[in-house]
Amino acid sequence: MVKNLVIVESPAKAKTIEGFLGKEYLVKSSYGHVRDLSKTKLGIDIENNYAPIYEISEDKKNVISELKKLSKQAETVWLATDEDREGEAISWHLAESLKLDDSKYKRIVFHEITKNAIQNAIAQPRGIDENLVNAQQARRVLDRLVGFELSPLLWKKVKPALSAGRVQSVAVRLIVEREKEIQEFKSSNSYKVNALFEVNHNGQPVILKAELPQRFSNKKQALEFLEKCINAKFTVEEVETKPAKKSPAAPFTTSTLQQEASRKLGFSVSRTMMIAQKLYESGKITYMRTDSVNLSNTAIAMASEMIEKSFGKEYVKTRRYATKTKGAQEAHEAIRPTYMNVAQAGADESERKLYELIWKRTLASQMSDALLEKTNVTIGISTTNEKFSATGEVLKFEGFLKVYLESTDDEDEDVQAGILPPLKKNQPLLMKEIVAQERFSKHPPRYTEASLVKKLEELGIGRPSTYAPTISTIQKREYVVKESREGAKRDYDYLVLKNSSIQEARKTEITGVEKNKLFPTDIGIVVNSFLMEYFIEIMDYNFTASVEKEFDEIAQGLKQWTKVIDDFYSSFHDKVENTLQTADKFSGERHLGKDPKTGKDVFARIGRFGPMVQIGHAEDEEKPLFAGLRKDQSLETISLEEALDLFKLPRTVGVYEGKDIVAAVGRFGPYLRHDSKFYSLPKDDDPLIVELDRSINIIEEKREKDRQKVIREFTENENYKILKGRWGAYLSADGKNYKLPKGKEPQDFSYEDCVKIVKEGTSTKKTRTTRKKASNRKKN
DNA sequence: CAGTGAGCGAGCTTCCGCTTGACTT
């Protein structure tokens, strides 16, 4: 019988800690929260002063019954959950659901996972901080009230199965508003001038690049300037050298890790978290959901030893970083390698890459500044007052740059300043070439997943554990899509002065290329307008910050949590009721014009199944006609012509093998249907235009591809086939797919083998649709 | 996976923050 039961939040942490404590301690994990409000009902007794009605979460029933059994056997239960609002609440929920007497449990906290820290914690137990627990209850209840009152309102006024919440709705607002800014952005052009000079350095000609600091607003001015340069003399007027330094970035938090992994490794936010989780579980890194930039003393000591050993003493500079993030709770350390002397770790390529990033960032954070020498050179022009300037940078001491340089979101690919040749004041320069080219101002950048996380963190909205889920929620609800878009060609003026003559040219560049950026959908835009019109206070970027302030006051015992909730809810609920009664259906409806054939009105709006166009009114005698929008179309921009085109589909292209070929657009884009089989239309084919010959071609090509897919067929049963799929060979039998057991080549399976696979497989295999539903149920 | 959209009315959808598995076509 073990005397002491210690409960922490994560099983990986439990395993580590158990090693530090003696045999008298059994360490178990709660796997996060164990109780919550009802999954399907409101779970708040509003009449009874907002009393929350908690239930043990379905997936925690086993955890609780095991912990209950163990706690009965133990003398003392040590509640060692995280030292923050949620952690305190978890301890309280544990005490409640395990029915622990006040004398039976002790609450302890520790900030680093070392033997010392844990033994110190055990020596200084305390009770559960009720105020902190109440702050968490307020947070939980507020989020539930907002989410479960606004969402049903959306179902009634906009479209079923939508959702709204304190965090997700603001995330969508950021993206919608950025898109609006981009649409309204007027690009302006100007002329940028660059020059190349030749300098003699040790008998070798060296090129000196310089730039005109100001830009010309039109071509005429740019040309005038170049003309003045034809016969000008160029002289070095000033050489100014000054020292500069660069300092390393703080160690990783969840948010900065997601940003850097996105920029440097191209990982999505959720991929980064999945990989980090694996590294954490295998003991390679510390906890990956944190808002702290703090490193433990042990970690700093390990880092400094590692730096000194690898690079020398002059590279060591230990630093403490302070968080600047609003509402940071700092229950954990920054994300760092568990052992700084392990330079490489990870079970596969992506784990190794992410580990390397974390290792380098942590190491660099404890290294010396990089010392630079910056040189600014001013070059005078004899015929005019404008001056060129050239800048150079010499690295005097690498410091932390030896291992790591933080990247930026800046998309400008301006060339890094390099080394300048030695230059003296009054030195004449030989001009080789001056180029004036037209440049265009850029709209603000669209958000990536990672830059959205950064913005949310700045606003204090969301927590490390929710950044990745929030981003997937707004995509799952189809408020936002992650997309890459091809750029468009754009012409620009290119004027070059060379060998005393000016040449003019029109050049072409590609602009507006977007890779994995977040775009709002029609539904996202309409839901956002609805919420902005009726619930501006929830949509306010400062809403979270201001309620967090109140939660803090609850935590300090200055305010009663139910009072805070009541102040919010009474006016909020009135507004919900009022909107329910008075607001019309909100569909983002746009009147596009009249149908020339029937004279009826044509509308674009959000329907039950998403964006659509409609000819005629619902109350007309004749039923209105409907057509869904294509993926590349939007409510805000679709024209009457484009809308009318949508009604031309489905269209019969012709007859092949005695059956009609029909062209149409479905959920997955344009397609052909023939003999009740579907054939996707390639990107360049338009379903409105595609001809019979081309259609037959597409059908035959698909048939040929399908033939190549077949590895083996059976004479015994034509519905059984061994096929080559995306993940290797598999068995397709009566429309269901089965994995092939290992140890045999795919073509060697006999019909009897296959029957056996089907028989054994049926219990675990589900059909496509039920599996999808099952996974949805689990996620929600 | 390849429609649908009115209206009727049933029954469903939904939040944020803590944590891991069990899924793999």
CSV table of C-alpha atoms in Angstrom, one decimal, chain A residues 227-450:
chain,number,residue,atom,x,y,z
A,227,GLU,CA,19.5,62.7,-67.5
A,228,LYS,CA,21.2,64.8,-64.9
A,229,CYS,CA,23.4,61.8,-64.0
A,230,ILE,CA,24.6,61.3,-67.6
A,231,ASN,CA,27.5,63.8,-67.3
A,232,ALA,CA,27.7,64.0,-63.6
A,233,LYS,CA,30.7,63.3,-61.4
A,234,PHE,CA,30.2,61.1,-58.3
A,235,THR,CA,32.1,61.6,-55.2
A,236,VAL,CA,32.2,60.1,-51.7
A,237,GLU,CA,31.1,62.9,-49.5
A,238,GLU,CA,31.0,61.2,-46.1
A,239,VAL,CA,31.9,57.9,-44.6
A,240,GLU,CA,30.3,57.3,-41.2
A,241,THR,CA,31.1,54.2,-39.2
A,242,LYS,CA,29.4,53.2,-36.0
A,243,PRO,CA,29.2,50.1,-33.9
A,244,ALA,CA,25.9,48.2,-33.5
A,245,LYS,CA,24.8,45.1,-31.8
A,246,LYS,CA,22.2,42.4,-32.1
A,247,SER,CA,20.7,40.5,-29.2
A,248,PRO,CA,19.2,37.0,-29.3
A,249,ALA,CA,15.5,36.4,-29.0
A,250,ALA,CA,13.9,35.0,-25.9
A,251,PRO,CA,13.5,31.2,-25.6
A,252,PHE,CA,10.4,29.7,-27.2
A,253,THR,CA,6.8,30.0,-26.0
A,254,THR,CA,4.1,28.1,-27.7
A,255,SER,CA,3.3,31.1,-29.9
A,256,THR,CA,6.8,31.9,-30.9
A,257,LEU,CA,7.6,28.2,-31.6
A,258,GLN,CA,4.6,28.1,-33.9
A,259,GLN,CA,5.7,31.2,-35.7
A,260,GLU,CA,9.3,30.1,-36.2
A,261,ALA,CA,8.4,26.6,-37.2
A,262,SER,CA,6.0,28.0,-39.7
A,263,ARG,CA,8.6,30.5,-41.2
A,264,LYS,CA,11.7,28.3,-41.0
A,265,LEU,CA,10.2,24.8,-41.5
A,266,GLY,CA,6.9,25.5,-43.2
A,267,PHE,CA,4.9,23.6,-40.5
A,268,SER,CA,1.3,24.3,-39.8
A,269,VAL,CA,0.4,25.3,-36.3
A,270,SER,CA,-1.2,22.0,-35.5
A,271,ARG,CA,1.7,20.0,-37.1
A,272,THR,CA,4.2,21.9,-34.9
A,273,MET,CA,2.2,21.0,-31.8
A,274,MET,CA,1.9,17.3,-32.7
A,275,ILE,CA,5.6,17.0,-33.2
A,276,ALA,CA,6.4,19.0,-30.1
A,277,GLN,CA,4.0,16.7,-28.1
A,278,LYS,CA,6.0,13.6,-29.3
A,279,LEU,CA,9.3,15.2,-28.3
A,280,TYR,CA,7.8,16.0,-24.9
A,281,GLU,CA,6.4,12.5,-24.4
A,282,SER,CA,9.8,11.0,-25.2
A,283,GLY,CA,11.4,13.3,-22.7
A,284,LYS,CA,13.4,15.4,-25.2
A,285,ILE,CA,11.9,18.8,-24.5
A,286,THR,CA,10.0,20.5,-21.7
A,287,TYR,CA,6.3,21.2,-21.8
A,288,MET,CA,5.2,22.7,-25.1
A,289,ARG,CA,2.1,24.6,-24.1
A,290,THR,CA,3.5,27.6,-22.2
A,291,ASP,CA,3.4,31.4,-22.3
A,292,SER,CA,6.6,31.7,-20.3
A,293,VAL,CA,10.0,32.8,-21.6
A,294,ASN,CA,11.6,31.8,-18.3
A,295,LEU,CA,14.4,29.2,-18.1
A,296,SER,CA,15.2,27.4,-14.8
A,297,ASN,CA,18.5,27.9,-13.2
A,298,THR,CA,19.5,24.3,-14.1
A,299,ALA,CA,18.7,25.0,-17.7
A,300,ILE,CA,20.7,28.2,-17.8
A,301,ALA,CA,23.7,26.4,-16.2
A,302,MET,CA,23.5,23.6,-18.7
A,303,ALA,CA,23.3,26.0,-21.6
A,304,SER,CA,26.2,28.1,-20.4
A,305,GLU,CA,28.4,25.0,-19.9
A,306,MET,CA,27.5,23.8,-23.4
A,307,ILE,CA,28.3,27.2,-25.0
A,308,GLU,CA,31.6,27.5,-23.2
A,309,LYS,CA,32.6,24.0,-24.2
A,310,SER,CA,31.6,24.4,-27.8
A,311,PHE,CA,32.5,28.0,-28.6
A,312,GLY,CA,34.5,29.4,-25.7
A,313,LYS,CA,33.9,31.5,-22.7
A,314,GLU,CA,33.5,34.8,-24.6
A,315,TYR,CA,30.3,33.4,-26.2
A,316,VAL,CA,28.5,33.0,-22.9
A,317,LYS,CA,26.1,35.6,-21.6
A,318,THR,CA,23.4,34.3,-19.4
A,319,ARG,CA,20.1,36.2,-19.5
A,320,ARG,CA,16.7,36.2,-17.9
A,321,TYR,CA,13.9,37.1,-20.1
A,322,ALA,CA,10.6,38.7,-18.9
A,323,THR,CA,7.3,38.0,-20.6
A,324,LYS,CA,5.6,40.9,-22.4
A,325,THR,CA,2.5,39.0,-23.1
A,326,LYS,CA,-0.9,40.2,-21.8
A,327,GLY,CA,-2.4,37.8,-19.3
A,328,ALA,CA,0.5,35.4,-19.3
A,329,GLN,CA,0.1,32.9,-16.5
A,330,GLU,CA,3.6,31.3,-16.6
A,331,ALA,CA,2.8,28.0,-15.0
A,332,HIS,CA,5.6,26.3,-16.9
A,333,GLU,CA,9.1,27.1,-18.2
A,334,ALA,CA,9.8,28.2,-21.7
A,335,ILE,CA,10.0,25.4,-24.3
A,336,ARG,CA,13.6,24.0,-24.2
A,337,PRO,CA,15.5,20.8,-24.6
A,338,THR,CA,15.5,18.7,-21.4
A,339,TYR,CA,19.2,18.3,-21.7
A,340,MET,CA,21.1,21.1,-23.3
A,341,ASN,CA,24.1,18.9,-24.1
A,342,VAL,CA,22.0,16.8,-26.5
A,343,ALA,CA,22.3,18.6,-29.8
A,344,GLN,CA,20.2,16.2,-31.8
A,345,ALA,CA,17.1,14.3,-31.0
A,346,GLY,CA,13.9,13.0,-32.5
A,347,ALA,CA,12.5,9.9,-34.0
A,348,ASP,CA,12.0,11.2,-37.5
A,349,GLU,CA,13.0,14.0,-39.8
A,350,SER,CA,10.4,16.5,-38.6
A,351,GLU,CA,11.0,15.8,-34.9
A,352,ARG,CA,14.7,16.2,-35.5
A,353,LYS,CA,14.2,19.6,-37.3
A,354,LEU,CA,11.9,20.9,-34.6
A,355,TYR,CA,14.2,19.8,-31.9
A,356,GLU,CA,17.2,21.4,-33.6
A,357,LEU,CA,15.2,24.7,-33.8
A,358,ILE,CA,14.4,24.5,-30.1
A,359,TRP,CA,17.9,23.6,-29.1
A,360,LYS,CA,19.5,26.4,-31.1
A,361,ARG,CA,17.0,29.0,-29.9
A,362,THR,CA,17.6,28.1,-26.3
A,363,LEU,CA,21.3,28.0,-26.6
A,364,ALA,CA,21.4,31.3,-28.5
A,365,SER,CA,19.3,32.9,-25.8
A,366,GLN,CA,22.2,32.5,-23.4
A,367,MET,CA,24.9,33.7,-25.7
A,368,SER,CA,26.6,37.0,-26.2
A,369,ASP,CA,25.4,39.8,-28.4
A,370,ALA,CA,26.6,39.9,-32.0
A,371,LEU,CA,28.8,43.0,-32.5
A,372,LEU,CA,28.6,44.8,-35.8
A,373,GLU,CA,30.1,47.7,-37.5
A,374,LYS,CA,27.7,49.7,-39.7
A,375,THR,CA,29.0,52.0,-42.4
A,376,ASN,CA,26.9,54.6,-44.1
A,377,VAL,CA,28.4,56.2,-47.2
A,378,THR,CA,27.0,59.3,-48.8
A,379,ILE,CA,27.7,59.9,-52.5
A,380,GLY,CA,27.3,63.3,-54.0
A,381,ILE,CA,26.2,64.0,-57.6
A,382,SER,CA,27.8,67.1,-59.2
A,383,THR,CA,24.8,68.1,-61.2
A,384,THR,CA,22.1,67.9,-58.6
A,385,ASN,CA,21.4,67.9,-54.8
A,386,GLU,CA,20.2,64.4,-54.5
A,387,LYS,CA,22.7,62.0,-52.9
A,388,PHE,CA,23.1,58.3,-53.1
A,389,SER,CA,23.7,56.3,-50.0
A,390,ALA,CA,25.4,52.9,-49.5
A,391,THR,CA,25.3,50.9,-46.4
A,392,GLY,CA,27.6,48.1,-45.3
A,393,GLU,CA,27.7,45.9,-42.3
A,394,VAL,CA,30.7,44.0,-41.0
A,395,LEU,CA,30.3,41.4,-38.3
A,396,LYS,CA,33.0,42.0,-35.7
A,397,PHE,CA,31.9,39.2,-33.3
A,398,GLU,CA,29.3,36.6,-34.2
A,399,GLY,CA,28.1,35.9,-30.7
A,400,PHE,CA,24.7,34.2,-30.8
A,401,LEU,CA,24.5,34.4,-34.6
A,402,LYS,CA,26.9,31.5,-34.6
A,403,VAL,CA,23.9,29.3,-33.9
A,404,TYR,CA,20.6,31.1,-34.5
A,405,LEU,CA,18.9,34.0,-36.2
A,406,GLU,CA,15.2,34.7,-35.7
A,407,SER,CA,13.3,35.1,-38.9
A,408,THR,CA,10.7,37.8,-39.6
A,409,ASP,CA,7.3,37.9,-41.2
A,410,ASP,CA,8.6,40.7,-43.5
A,411,GLU,CA,8.1,39.7,-47.0
A,412,ASP,CA,10.5,42.3,-48.4
A,413,GLU,CA,13.4,40.4,-49.9
A,414,ASP,CA,15.7,43.4,-49.6
A,415,VAL,CA,19.3,42.4,-50.0
A,416,GLN,CA,21.2,42.1,-46.8
A,417,ALA,CA,23.8,44.8,-46.4
A,418,GLY,CA,27.2,43.3,-47.1
A,419,ILE,CA,30.8,44.4,-46.7
A,420,LEU,CA,31.8,47.7,-48.4
A,421,PRO,CA,35.2,48.2,-50.0
A,422,PRO,CA,37.3,50.7,-48.1
A,423,LEU,CA,36.3,54.3,-49.1
A,424,LYS,CA,37.8,57.7,-48.4
A,425,LYS,CA,36.1,61.1,-48.2
A,426,ASN,CA,36.3,63.0,-51.5
A,427,GLN,CA,37.2,59.9,-53.4
A,428,PRO,CA,35.8,60.0,-57.0
A,429,LEU,CA,33.7,57.1,-58.1
A,430,LEU,CA,33.2,55.6,-61.5
A,431,MET,CA,29.5,55.1,-62.3
A,432,LYS,CA,28.7,51.9,-64.1
A,433,GLU,CA,24.9,51.9,-64.2
A,434,ILE,CA,21.9,53.6,-62.7
A,435,VAL,CA,18.5,51.9,-62.8
A,436,ALA,CA,15.2,53.6,-62.0
A,437,GLN,CA,12.4,51.1,-61.7
A,438,GLU,CA,8.7,51.5,-61.0
A,439,ARG,CA,7.7,50.0,-57.6
A,440,PHE,CA,4.3,49.6,-56.2
A,441,SER,CA,3.2,50.0,-52.6
A,442,LYS,CA,2.0,46.7,-51.0
A,443,HIS,CA,-1.3,46.0,-49.2
A,444,PRO,CA,-1.0,44.7,-45.7
A,445,PRO,CA,-0.2,41.0,-45.6
A,446,ARG,CA,-2.8,38.4,-45.2
A,447,TYR,CA,-2.5,36.3,-42.0
A,448,THR,CA,-0.9,32.9,-42.0
A,449,GLU,CA,-1.9,30.5,-39.2
A,450,ALA,CA,1.2,31.5,-37.3
